[in-house]
Short mmCIF file of C-alpha atoms and ligand atoms in Angstrom, two decimals:
data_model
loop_
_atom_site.label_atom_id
_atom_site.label_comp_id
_atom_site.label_asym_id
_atom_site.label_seq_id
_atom_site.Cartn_x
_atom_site.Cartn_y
_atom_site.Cartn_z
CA UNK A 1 5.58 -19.57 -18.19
CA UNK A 2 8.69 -17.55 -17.86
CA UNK A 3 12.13 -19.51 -17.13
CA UNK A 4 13.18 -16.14 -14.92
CA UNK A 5 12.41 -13.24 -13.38
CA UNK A 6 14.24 -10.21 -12.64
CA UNK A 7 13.08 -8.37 -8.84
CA UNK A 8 13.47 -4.70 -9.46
CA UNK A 9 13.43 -4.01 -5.40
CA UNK A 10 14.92 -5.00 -2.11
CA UNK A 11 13.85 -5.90 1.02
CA UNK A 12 11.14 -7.92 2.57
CA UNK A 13 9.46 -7.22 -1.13
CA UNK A 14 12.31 -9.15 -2.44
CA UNK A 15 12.17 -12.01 -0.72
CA UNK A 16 8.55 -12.68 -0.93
CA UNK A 17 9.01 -12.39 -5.30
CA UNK A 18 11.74 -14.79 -5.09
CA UNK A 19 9.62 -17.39 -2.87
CA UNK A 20 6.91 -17.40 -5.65
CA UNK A 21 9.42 -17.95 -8.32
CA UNK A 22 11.01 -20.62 -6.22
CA UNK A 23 8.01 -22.40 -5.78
CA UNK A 24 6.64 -22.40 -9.59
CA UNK A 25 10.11 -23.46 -10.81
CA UNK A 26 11.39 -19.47 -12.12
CA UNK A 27 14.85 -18.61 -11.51
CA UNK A 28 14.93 -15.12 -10.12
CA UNK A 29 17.39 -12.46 -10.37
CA UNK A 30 18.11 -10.32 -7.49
CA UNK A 31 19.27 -6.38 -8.36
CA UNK A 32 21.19 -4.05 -5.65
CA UNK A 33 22.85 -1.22 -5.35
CA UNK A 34 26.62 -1.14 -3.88
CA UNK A 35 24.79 -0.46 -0.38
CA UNK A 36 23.11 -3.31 -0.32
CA UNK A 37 25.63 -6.40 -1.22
CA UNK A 38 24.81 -7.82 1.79
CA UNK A 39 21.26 -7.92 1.37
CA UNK A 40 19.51 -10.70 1.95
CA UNK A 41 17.60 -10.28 -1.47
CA UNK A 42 21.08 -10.90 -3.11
CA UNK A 43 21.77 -14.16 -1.28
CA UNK A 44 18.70 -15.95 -1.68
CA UNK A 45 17.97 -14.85 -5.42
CA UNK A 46 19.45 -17.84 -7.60
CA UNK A 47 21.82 -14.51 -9.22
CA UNK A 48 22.24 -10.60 -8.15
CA UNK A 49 23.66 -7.93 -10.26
CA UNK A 50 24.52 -5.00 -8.67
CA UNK A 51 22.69 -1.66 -10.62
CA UNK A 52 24.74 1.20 -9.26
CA UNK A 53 25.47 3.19 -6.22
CA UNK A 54 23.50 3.53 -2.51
CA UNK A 55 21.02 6.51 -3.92
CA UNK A 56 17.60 4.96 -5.43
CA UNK A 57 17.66 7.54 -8.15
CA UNK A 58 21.39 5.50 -9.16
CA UNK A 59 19.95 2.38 -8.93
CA UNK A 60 16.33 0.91 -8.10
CA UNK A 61 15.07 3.74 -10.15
CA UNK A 62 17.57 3.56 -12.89
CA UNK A 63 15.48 2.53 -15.79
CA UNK A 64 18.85 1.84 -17.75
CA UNK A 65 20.37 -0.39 -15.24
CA UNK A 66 17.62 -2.23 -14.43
CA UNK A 67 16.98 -2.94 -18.33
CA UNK A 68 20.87 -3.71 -18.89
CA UNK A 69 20.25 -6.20 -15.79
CA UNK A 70 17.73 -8.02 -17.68
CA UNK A 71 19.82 -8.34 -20.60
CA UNK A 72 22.68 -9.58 -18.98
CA UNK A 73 21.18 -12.36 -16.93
CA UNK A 74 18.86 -13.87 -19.89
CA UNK A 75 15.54 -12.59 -17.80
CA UNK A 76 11.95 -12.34 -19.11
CA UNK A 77 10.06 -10.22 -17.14
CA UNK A 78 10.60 -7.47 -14.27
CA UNK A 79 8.70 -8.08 -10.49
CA UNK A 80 8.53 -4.57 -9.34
CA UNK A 81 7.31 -4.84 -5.86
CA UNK A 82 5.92 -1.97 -4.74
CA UNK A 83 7.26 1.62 -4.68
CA UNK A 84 10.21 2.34 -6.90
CA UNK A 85 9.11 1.65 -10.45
CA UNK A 86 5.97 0.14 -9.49
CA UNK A 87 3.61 2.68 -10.46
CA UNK A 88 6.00 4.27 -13.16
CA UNK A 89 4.23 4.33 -16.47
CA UNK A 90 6.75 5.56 -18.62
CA UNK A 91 8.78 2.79 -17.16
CA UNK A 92 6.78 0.08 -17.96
CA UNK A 93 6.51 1.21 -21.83
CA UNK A 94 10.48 1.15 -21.73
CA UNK A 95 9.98 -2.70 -20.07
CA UNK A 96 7.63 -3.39 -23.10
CA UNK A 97 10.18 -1.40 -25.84
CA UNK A 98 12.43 -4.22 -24.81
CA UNK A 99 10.19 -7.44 -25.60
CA UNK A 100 10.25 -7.59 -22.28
CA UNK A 101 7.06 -8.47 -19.63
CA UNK A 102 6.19 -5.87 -16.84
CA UNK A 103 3.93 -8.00 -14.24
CA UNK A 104 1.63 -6.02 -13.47
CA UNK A 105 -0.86 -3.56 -15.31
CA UNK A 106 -0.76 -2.10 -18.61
CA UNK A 107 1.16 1.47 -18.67
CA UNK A 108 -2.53 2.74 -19.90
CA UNK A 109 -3.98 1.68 -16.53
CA UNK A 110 -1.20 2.96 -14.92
CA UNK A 111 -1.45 6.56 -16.47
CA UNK A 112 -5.06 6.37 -15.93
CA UNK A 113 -5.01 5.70 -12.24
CA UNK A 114 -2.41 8.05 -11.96
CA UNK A 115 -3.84 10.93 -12.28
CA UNK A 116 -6.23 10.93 -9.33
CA UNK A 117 -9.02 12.96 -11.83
CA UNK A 118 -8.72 10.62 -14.98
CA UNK A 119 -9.50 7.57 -12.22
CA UNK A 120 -12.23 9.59 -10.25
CA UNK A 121 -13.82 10.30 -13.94
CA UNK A 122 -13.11 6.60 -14.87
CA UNK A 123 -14.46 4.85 -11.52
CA UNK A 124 -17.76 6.97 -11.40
CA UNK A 125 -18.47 6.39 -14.90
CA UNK A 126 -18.38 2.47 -14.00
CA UNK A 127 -20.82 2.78 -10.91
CA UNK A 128 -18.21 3.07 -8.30
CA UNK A 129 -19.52 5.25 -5.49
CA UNK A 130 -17.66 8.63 -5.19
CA UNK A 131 -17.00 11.12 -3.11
CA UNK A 132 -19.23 14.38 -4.26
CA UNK A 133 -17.32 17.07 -5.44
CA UNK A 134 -15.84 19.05 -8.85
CA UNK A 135 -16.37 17.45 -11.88
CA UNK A 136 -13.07 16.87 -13.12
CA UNK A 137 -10.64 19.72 -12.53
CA UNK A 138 -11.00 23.26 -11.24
CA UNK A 139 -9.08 25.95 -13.17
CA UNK A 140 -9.84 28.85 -11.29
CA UNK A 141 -10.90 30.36 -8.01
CA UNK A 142 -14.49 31.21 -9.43
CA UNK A 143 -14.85 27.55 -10.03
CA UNK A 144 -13.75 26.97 -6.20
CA UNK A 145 -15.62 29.46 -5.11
CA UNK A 146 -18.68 28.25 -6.71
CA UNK A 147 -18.02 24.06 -5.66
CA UNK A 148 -17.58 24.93 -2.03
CA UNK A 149 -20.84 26.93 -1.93
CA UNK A 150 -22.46 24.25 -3.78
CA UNK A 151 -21.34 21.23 -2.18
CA UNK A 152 -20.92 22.95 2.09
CA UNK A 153 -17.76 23.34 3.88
CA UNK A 154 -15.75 21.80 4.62
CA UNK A 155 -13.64 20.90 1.53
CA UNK A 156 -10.77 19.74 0.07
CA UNK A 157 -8.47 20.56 -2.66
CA UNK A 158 -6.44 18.24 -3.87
CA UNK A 159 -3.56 17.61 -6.73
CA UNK A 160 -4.37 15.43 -9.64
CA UNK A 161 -0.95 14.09 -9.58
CA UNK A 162 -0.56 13.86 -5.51
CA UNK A 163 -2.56 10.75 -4.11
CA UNK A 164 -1.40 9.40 -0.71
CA UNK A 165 -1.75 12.52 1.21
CA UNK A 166 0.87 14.50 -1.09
CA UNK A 167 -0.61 17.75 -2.71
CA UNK A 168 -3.94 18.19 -0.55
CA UNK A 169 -5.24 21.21 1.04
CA UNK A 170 -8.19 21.63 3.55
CA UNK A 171 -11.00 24.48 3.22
CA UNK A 172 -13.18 24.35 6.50
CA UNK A 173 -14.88 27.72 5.92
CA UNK A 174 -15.36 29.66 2.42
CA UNK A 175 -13.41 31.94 4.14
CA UNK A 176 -10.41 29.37 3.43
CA UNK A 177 -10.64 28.20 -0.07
CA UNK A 178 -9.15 30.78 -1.73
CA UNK A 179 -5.71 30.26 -0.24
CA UNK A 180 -6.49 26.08 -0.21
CA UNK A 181 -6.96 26.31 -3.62
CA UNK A 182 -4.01 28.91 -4.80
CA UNK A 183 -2.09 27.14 -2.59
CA UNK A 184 -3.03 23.96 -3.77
CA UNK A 185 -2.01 24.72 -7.31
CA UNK A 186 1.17 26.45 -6.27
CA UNK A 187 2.44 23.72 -4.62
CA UNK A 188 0.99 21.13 -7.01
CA UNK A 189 3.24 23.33 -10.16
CA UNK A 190 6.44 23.50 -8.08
CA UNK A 191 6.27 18.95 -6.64
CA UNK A 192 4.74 17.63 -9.97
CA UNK A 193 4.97 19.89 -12.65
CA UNK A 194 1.25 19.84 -12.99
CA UNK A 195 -0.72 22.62 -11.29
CA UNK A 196 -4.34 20.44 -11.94
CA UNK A 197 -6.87 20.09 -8.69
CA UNK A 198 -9.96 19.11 -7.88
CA UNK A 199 -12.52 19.40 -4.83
CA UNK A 200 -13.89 17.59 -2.85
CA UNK A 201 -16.71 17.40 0.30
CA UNK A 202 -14.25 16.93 3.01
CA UNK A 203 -15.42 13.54 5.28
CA UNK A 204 -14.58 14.69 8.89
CA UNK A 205 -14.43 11.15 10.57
CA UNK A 206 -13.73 8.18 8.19
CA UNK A 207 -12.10 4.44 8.02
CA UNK A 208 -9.62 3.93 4.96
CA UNK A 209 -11.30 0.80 3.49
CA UNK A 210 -9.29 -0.49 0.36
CA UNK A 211 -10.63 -3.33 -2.19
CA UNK A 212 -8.51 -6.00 -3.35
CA UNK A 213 -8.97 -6.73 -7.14
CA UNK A 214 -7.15 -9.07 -9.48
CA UNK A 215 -8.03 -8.38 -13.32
CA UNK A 216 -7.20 -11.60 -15.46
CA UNK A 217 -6.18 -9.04 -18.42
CA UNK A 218 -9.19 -10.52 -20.93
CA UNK A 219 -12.33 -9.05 -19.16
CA UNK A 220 -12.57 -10.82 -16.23
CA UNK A 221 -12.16 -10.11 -13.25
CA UNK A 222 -12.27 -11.47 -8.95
CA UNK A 223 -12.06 -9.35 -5.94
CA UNK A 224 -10.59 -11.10 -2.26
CA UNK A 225 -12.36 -8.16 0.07
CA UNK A 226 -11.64 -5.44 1.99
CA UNK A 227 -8.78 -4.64 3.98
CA UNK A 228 -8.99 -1.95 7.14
CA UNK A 229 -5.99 0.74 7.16
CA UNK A 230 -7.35 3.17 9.23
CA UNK A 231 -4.41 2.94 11.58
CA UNK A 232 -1.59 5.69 9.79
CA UNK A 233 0.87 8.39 10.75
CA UNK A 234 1.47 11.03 8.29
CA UNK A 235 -0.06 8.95 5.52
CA UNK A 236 1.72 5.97 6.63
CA UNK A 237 -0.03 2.65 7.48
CA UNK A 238 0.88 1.16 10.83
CA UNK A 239 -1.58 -1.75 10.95
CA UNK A 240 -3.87 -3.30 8.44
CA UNK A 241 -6.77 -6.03 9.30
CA UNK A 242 -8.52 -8.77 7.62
CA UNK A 243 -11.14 -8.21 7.25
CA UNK A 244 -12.47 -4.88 8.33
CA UNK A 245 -14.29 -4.19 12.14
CA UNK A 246 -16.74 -2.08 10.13
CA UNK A 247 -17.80 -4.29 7.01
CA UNK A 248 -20.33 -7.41 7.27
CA UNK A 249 -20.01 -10.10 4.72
CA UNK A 250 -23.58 -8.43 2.36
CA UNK A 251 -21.21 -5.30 1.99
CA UNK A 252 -18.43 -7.11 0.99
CA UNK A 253 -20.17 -8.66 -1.17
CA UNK A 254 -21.71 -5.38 -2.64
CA UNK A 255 -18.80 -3.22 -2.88
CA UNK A 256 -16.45 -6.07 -3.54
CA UNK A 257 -18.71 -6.93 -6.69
CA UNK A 258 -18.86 -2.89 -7.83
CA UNK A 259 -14.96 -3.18 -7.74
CA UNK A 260 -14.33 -6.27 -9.84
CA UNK A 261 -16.88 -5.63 -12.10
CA UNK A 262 -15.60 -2.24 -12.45
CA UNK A 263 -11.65 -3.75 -13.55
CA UNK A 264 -13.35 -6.27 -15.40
CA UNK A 265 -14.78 -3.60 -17.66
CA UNK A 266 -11.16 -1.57 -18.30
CA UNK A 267 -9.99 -4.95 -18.85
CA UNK A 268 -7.46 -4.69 -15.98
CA UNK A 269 -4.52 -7.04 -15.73
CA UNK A 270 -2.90 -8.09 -12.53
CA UNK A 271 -3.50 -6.82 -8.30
CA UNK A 272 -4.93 -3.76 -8.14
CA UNK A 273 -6.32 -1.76 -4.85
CA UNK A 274 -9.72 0.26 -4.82
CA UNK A 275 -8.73 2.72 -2.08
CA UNK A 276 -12.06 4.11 -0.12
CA UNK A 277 -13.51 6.24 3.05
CA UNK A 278 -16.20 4.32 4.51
CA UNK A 279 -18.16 7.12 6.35
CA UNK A 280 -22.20 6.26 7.92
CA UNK A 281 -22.28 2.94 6.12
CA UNK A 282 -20.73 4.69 2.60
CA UNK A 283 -18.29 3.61 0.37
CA UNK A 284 -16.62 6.60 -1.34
CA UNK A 285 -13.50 6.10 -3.86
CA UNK A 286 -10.77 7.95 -3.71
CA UNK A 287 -7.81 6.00 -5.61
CA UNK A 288 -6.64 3.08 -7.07
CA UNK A 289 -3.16 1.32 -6.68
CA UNK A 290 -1.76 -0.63 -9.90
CA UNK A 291 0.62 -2.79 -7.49
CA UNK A 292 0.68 -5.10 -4.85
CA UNK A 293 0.50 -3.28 -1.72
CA UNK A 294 2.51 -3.91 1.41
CA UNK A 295 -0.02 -5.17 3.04
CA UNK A 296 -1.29 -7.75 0.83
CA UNK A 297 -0.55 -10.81 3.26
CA UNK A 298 -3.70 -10.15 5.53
CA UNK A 299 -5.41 -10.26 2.67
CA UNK A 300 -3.78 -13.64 1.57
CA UNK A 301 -4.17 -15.30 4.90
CA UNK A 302 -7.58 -14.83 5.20
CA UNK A 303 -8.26 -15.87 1.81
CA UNK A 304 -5.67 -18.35 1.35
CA UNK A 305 -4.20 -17.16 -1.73
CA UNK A 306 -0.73 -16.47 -3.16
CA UNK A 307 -1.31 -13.14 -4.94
CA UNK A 308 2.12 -13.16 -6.27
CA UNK A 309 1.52 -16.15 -8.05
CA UNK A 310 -1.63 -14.82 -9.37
CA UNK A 311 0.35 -11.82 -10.86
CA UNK A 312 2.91 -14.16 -12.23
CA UNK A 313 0.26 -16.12 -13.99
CA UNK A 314 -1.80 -13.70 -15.05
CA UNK A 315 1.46 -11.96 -16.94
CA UNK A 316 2.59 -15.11 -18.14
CA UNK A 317 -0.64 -14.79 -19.93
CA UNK A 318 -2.09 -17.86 -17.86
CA UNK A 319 -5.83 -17.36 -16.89
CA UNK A 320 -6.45 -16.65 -12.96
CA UNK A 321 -6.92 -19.41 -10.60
CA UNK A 322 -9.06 -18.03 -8.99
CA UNK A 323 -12.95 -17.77 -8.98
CA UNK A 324 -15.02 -15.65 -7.23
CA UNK A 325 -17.39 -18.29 -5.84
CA UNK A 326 -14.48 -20.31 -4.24
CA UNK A 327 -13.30 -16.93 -2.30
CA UNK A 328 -14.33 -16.45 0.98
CA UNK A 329 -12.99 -14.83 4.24
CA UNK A 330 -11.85 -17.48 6.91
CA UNK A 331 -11.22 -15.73 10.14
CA UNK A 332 -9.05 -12.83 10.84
CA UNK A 333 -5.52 -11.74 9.87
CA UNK A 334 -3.59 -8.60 11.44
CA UNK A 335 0.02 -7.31 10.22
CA UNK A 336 1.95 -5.19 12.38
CA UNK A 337 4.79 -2.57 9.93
CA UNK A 338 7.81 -2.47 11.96
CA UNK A 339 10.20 0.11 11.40
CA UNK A 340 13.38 0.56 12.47
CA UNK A 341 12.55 3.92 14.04
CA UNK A 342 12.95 5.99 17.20
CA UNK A 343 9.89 6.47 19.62
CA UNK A 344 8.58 8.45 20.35
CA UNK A 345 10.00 10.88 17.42
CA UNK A 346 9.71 7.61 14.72
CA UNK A 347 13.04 9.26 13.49
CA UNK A 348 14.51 6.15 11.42
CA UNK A 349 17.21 4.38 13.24
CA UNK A 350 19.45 2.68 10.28
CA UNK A 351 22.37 0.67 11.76
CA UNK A 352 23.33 -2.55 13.01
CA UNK A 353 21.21 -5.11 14.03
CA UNK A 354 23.41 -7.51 16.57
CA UNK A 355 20.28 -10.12 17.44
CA UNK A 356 17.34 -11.07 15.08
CA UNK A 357 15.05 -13.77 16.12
CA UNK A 358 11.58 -14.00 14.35
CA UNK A 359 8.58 -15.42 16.03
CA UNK A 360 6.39 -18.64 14.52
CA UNK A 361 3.88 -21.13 15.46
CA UNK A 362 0.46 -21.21 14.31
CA UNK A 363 -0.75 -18.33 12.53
CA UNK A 364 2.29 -15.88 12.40
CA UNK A 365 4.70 -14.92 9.30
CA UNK A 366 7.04 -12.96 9.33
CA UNK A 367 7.99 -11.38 6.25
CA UNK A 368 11.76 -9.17 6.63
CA UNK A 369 15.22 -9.36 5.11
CA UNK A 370 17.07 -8.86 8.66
CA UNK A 371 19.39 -11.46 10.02
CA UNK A 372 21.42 -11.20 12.73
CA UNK A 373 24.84 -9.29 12.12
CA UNK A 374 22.96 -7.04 9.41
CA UNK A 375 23.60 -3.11 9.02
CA UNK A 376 20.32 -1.35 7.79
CA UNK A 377 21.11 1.29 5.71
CA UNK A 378 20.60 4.51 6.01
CA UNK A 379 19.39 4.98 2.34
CA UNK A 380 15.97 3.58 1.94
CA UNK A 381 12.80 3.26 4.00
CA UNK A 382 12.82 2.24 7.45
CA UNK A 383 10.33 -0.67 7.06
CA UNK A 384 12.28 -3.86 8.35
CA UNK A 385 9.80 -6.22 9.37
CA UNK A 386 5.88 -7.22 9.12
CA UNK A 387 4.78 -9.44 11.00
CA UNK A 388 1.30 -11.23 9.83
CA UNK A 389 -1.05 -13.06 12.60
CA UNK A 390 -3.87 -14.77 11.26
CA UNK A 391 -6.78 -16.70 13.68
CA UNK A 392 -10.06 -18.06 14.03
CA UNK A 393 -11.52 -14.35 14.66
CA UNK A 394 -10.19 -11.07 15.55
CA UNK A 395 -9.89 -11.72 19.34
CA UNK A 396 -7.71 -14.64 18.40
CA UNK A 397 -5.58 -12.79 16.08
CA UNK A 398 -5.10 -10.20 19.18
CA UNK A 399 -3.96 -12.48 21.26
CA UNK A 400 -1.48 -14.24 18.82
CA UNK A 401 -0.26 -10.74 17.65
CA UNK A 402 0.98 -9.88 21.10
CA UNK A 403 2.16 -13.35 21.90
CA UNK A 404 4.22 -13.29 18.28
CA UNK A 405 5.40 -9.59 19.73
CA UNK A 406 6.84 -11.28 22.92
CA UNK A 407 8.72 -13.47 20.97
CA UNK A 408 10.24 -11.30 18.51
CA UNK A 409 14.02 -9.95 19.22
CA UNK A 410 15.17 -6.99 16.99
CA UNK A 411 18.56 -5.74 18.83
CA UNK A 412 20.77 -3.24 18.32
CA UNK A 413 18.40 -0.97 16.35
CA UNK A 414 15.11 1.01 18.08
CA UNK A 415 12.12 -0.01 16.52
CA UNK A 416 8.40 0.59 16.65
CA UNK A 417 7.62 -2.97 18.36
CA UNK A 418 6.84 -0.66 21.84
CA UNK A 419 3.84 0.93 19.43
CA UNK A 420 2.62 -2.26 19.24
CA UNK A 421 2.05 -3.96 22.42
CA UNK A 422 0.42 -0.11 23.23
CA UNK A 423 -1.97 -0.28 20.85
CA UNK A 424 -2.71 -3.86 21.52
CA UNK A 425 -3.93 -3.13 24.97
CA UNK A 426 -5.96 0.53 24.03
CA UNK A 427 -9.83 -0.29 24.39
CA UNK A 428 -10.99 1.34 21.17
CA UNK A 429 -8.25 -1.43 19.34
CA UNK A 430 -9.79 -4.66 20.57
CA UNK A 431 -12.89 -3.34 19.89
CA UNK A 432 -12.05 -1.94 16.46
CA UNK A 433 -13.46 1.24 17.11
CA UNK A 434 -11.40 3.85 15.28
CA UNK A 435 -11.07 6.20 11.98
CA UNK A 436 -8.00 7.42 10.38
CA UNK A 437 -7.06 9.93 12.92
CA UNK A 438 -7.39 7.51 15.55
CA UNK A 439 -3.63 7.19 15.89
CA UNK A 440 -2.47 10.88 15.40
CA UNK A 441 -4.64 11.62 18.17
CA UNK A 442 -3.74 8.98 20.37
CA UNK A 443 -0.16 9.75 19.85
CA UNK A 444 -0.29 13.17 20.32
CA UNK A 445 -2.35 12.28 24.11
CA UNK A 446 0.76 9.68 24.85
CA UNK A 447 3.24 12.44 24.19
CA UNK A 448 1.52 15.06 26.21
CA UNK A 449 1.51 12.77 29.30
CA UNK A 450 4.70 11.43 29.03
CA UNK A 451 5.53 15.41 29.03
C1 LIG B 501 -9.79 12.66 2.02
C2 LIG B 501 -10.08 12.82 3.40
C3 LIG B 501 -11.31 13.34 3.73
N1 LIG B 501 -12.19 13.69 2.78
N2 LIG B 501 -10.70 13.03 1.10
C4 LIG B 501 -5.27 11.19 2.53
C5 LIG B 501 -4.52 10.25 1.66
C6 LIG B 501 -5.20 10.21 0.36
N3 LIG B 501 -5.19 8.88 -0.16
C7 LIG B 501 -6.57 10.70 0.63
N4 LIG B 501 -6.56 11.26 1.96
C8 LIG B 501 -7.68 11.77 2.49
N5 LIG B 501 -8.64 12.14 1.60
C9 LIG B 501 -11.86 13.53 1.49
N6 LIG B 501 -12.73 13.90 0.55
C10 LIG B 501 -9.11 12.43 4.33
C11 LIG B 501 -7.90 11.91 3.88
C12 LIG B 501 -6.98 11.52 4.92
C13 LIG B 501 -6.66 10.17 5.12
C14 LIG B 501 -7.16 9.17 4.31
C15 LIG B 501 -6.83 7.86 4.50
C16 LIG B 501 -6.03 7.50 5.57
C17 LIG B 501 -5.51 8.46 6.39
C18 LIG B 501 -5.82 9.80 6.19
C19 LIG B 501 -5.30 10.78 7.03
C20 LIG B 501 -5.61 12.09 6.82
C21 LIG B 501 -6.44 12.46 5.75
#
């Protein structure tokens, strides 16, 4: 096992790396930029190094100063939490270079998965279910043309190096794909350097369903079920459930087993994220996460597992702990992103935070880095808080989530608790009625009647 561990991140992210170290004996090694010296990352790390100035690009992206960090402080292996260098390929060969451990996939799974039509290509060769569309990519408007006659309006183009909503372009007629698709490539040349799309049969009314998978790096291979994300704004997740309204434990079982079978196969190491639409009782891929994903506690609540750990181990070289049989379900776990952010605009609100008081009993984490007296800065994303409910059943987790809501003091700073205790009491919530453009909609109706 390693002796210590280097956290190439900040934040809430932070914090929940250096609890797993803390709790399998690593010593952990916080990095920060000059903005962030105050951090609570930096205090509770056993040592922080600061990497370079308030701008990511200077330091939780700098490859060289997050390397040097490692050499200074004697660590073994990089946690990259998620966003930054998480997904950065190149990054983790440079990790390797060193004789040092990335935890977390191979850069060849990460490449892979990167570009959106290498995984499609990948994932429908292993029996995942797709969504119909181009085989592979498109390279020119004949080739449009002829997909979106073939497979009916509407359609979508979309970048083989976007993936979370960047780079995608919707055809409803045939009278629109040429400009989707010329437009698609134009902007896909000038934000990636890679002009590749594909197509896609357009799903008009779908819930994001994403698989949790953990590959043990040898061939094998668990999944811990589904977790419900229909609930974004502008590709970005508001609230995630445990498991999903929509999914009954035979379909968990099926799709669940189609996913880990499917990493098993690659011979995947570490967490990994099976991203779906679930449309009329159909799973259809549409990307896979190498990292752990912000949302990963309602997943371990309801399954009572440390997936941190698990990553740990499983780069350490240790076999999983983990074994399908043992993993099911118990009850139903919620998690609430709050953002220090102006409503109804969500215009990020960095700044001081004079009172911080988390809420607890039975059921509710809290994972954030505020404290009371902290400035947020005004450099990074606006996510301060999650807060994680987890009871018997979904009506129970409901109720908690809005008790744990009345409890919570974040002052100083505007925030998107209000969003919450809304959404709490909508109808179509506690019923769990809703697709991914539940919210947009919704918001859009509260704005028009508040005038
Ligand atoms: C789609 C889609 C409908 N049909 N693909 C947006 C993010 C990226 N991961 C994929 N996205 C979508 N792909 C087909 N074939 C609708 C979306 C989409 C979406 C997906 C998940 C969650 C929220 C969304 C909001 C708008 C569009």
């Amino acid at each position: 096992m390693f002796r210590k561990i280097l956290i190439a991140n900040r934040g809430e992210i932070a914090l929940r790396v250096i609890r797993a170290c803390r709790e399998m004996g690593i010593a952990s090694v916080a990095v920060h930029s000059t903005a962030d010296s105050d951090a609570m990352h930096v205090r509770m790390a056993d040592e922080a190094i600061c990497i370079g100035p308030a701008p990511a690009a200077q330091s939780y992206l700098s490859v060289p100063a997050i390397i040097s960090a490692c050499e200074i402080t004697g660590a073994e292996a990089i946690h990259p939490g998620y966003g930054f260098l998480s997904e950065n390929a190149n990054f983790v060969q440079i990790v390797e270079d060193h004789g040092l451990t990335f935890i977390g996939p191979s850069s060849e799974h990460i490449r892979m998965m990167g570009d959106k039509i290498t995984a499609k290509e990948t994932m429908k060769a292993l029996g995942v279910p797709c969504v119909p569309g181009s085989d592979g990519g498109v390279p020119d408007l004949d080739e449009a043309r002829r997909i979106g006659a073939e497979i009916g309006y509407p359609v979508i183009v979309k970048a083989t190096a976007g993936g979370g909503g960047r780079g995608m372009k919707l055809a409803r007629s045939a009278a629109e794909i040429d400009v989707a698709f010329q437009t698609a490539r134009a902007e896909a040349r000038a934000a990636f350097g890679n002009p590749d799309v594909y197509i896609e049969k357009y799903l008009q009314r779908p819930r994001h369903i994403e698989i949790q998978v953990f590959g043990d790096g040898r061939g094998g291979a668990v999944h811990l079920g589904e977790r419900d994300c229909s609930l974004q704004r502008r590709h970005q997740k508001v609230l995630e459930e445990a498991p999903s309204p929509a999914i009954d434990a035979a379909t968990r079982a099926r799709i669940g087993g189609i996913c880990a079978d499917a990493v098993a196969r690659i011979g995947y190491a570490g967490a990994g994220t099976i991203e779906f639409l679930y449309e009329d009782g159909e799973f259809y891929f549409i990307e896979m996460n190498t990292r752990l994903q912000v949302e990963h506690p309602v997943t371990e609540a309801v399954f009572g597992v440390d997936l941190v750990r698990e990553q740990i181990r499983v780069a350490a070289g240790e076999p999983l702990s983990l074994d399908q049989a043992d993993l099911q379900p118990l009850g139903h776990a919620i998690e609430a992103r709050i953002n220090a952010e102006r409503l109804p605009s969500f215009a990020p609100c960095p700044g001081r935070v004079n009172t911080f008081h988390a809420p607890g009993g039975l059921g509710v984490r809290m994972d954030s880095a505020l404290y009371s007296g902290y400035v947020i800065p005004p450099y990074y994303d606006s996510l301060i808080a999650k807060l994680i409910v987890h009871g018997r059943d979904r009506d129970e987790a409901i109720a908690r989530l809005h008790r744990a809501l009345g409890e919570l003091i974040v002052d100083g700073v505007d925030s998107t608790v209000p969003l919450f205790r809304a959404l709490l009491d909508e109808p179509d919530i506690r019923r769990g009625d809703y697709s991914i453009h539940w919210l947009e909609r919704w918001l859009a109706r509260s704005e028009a009647q508040e005038g």
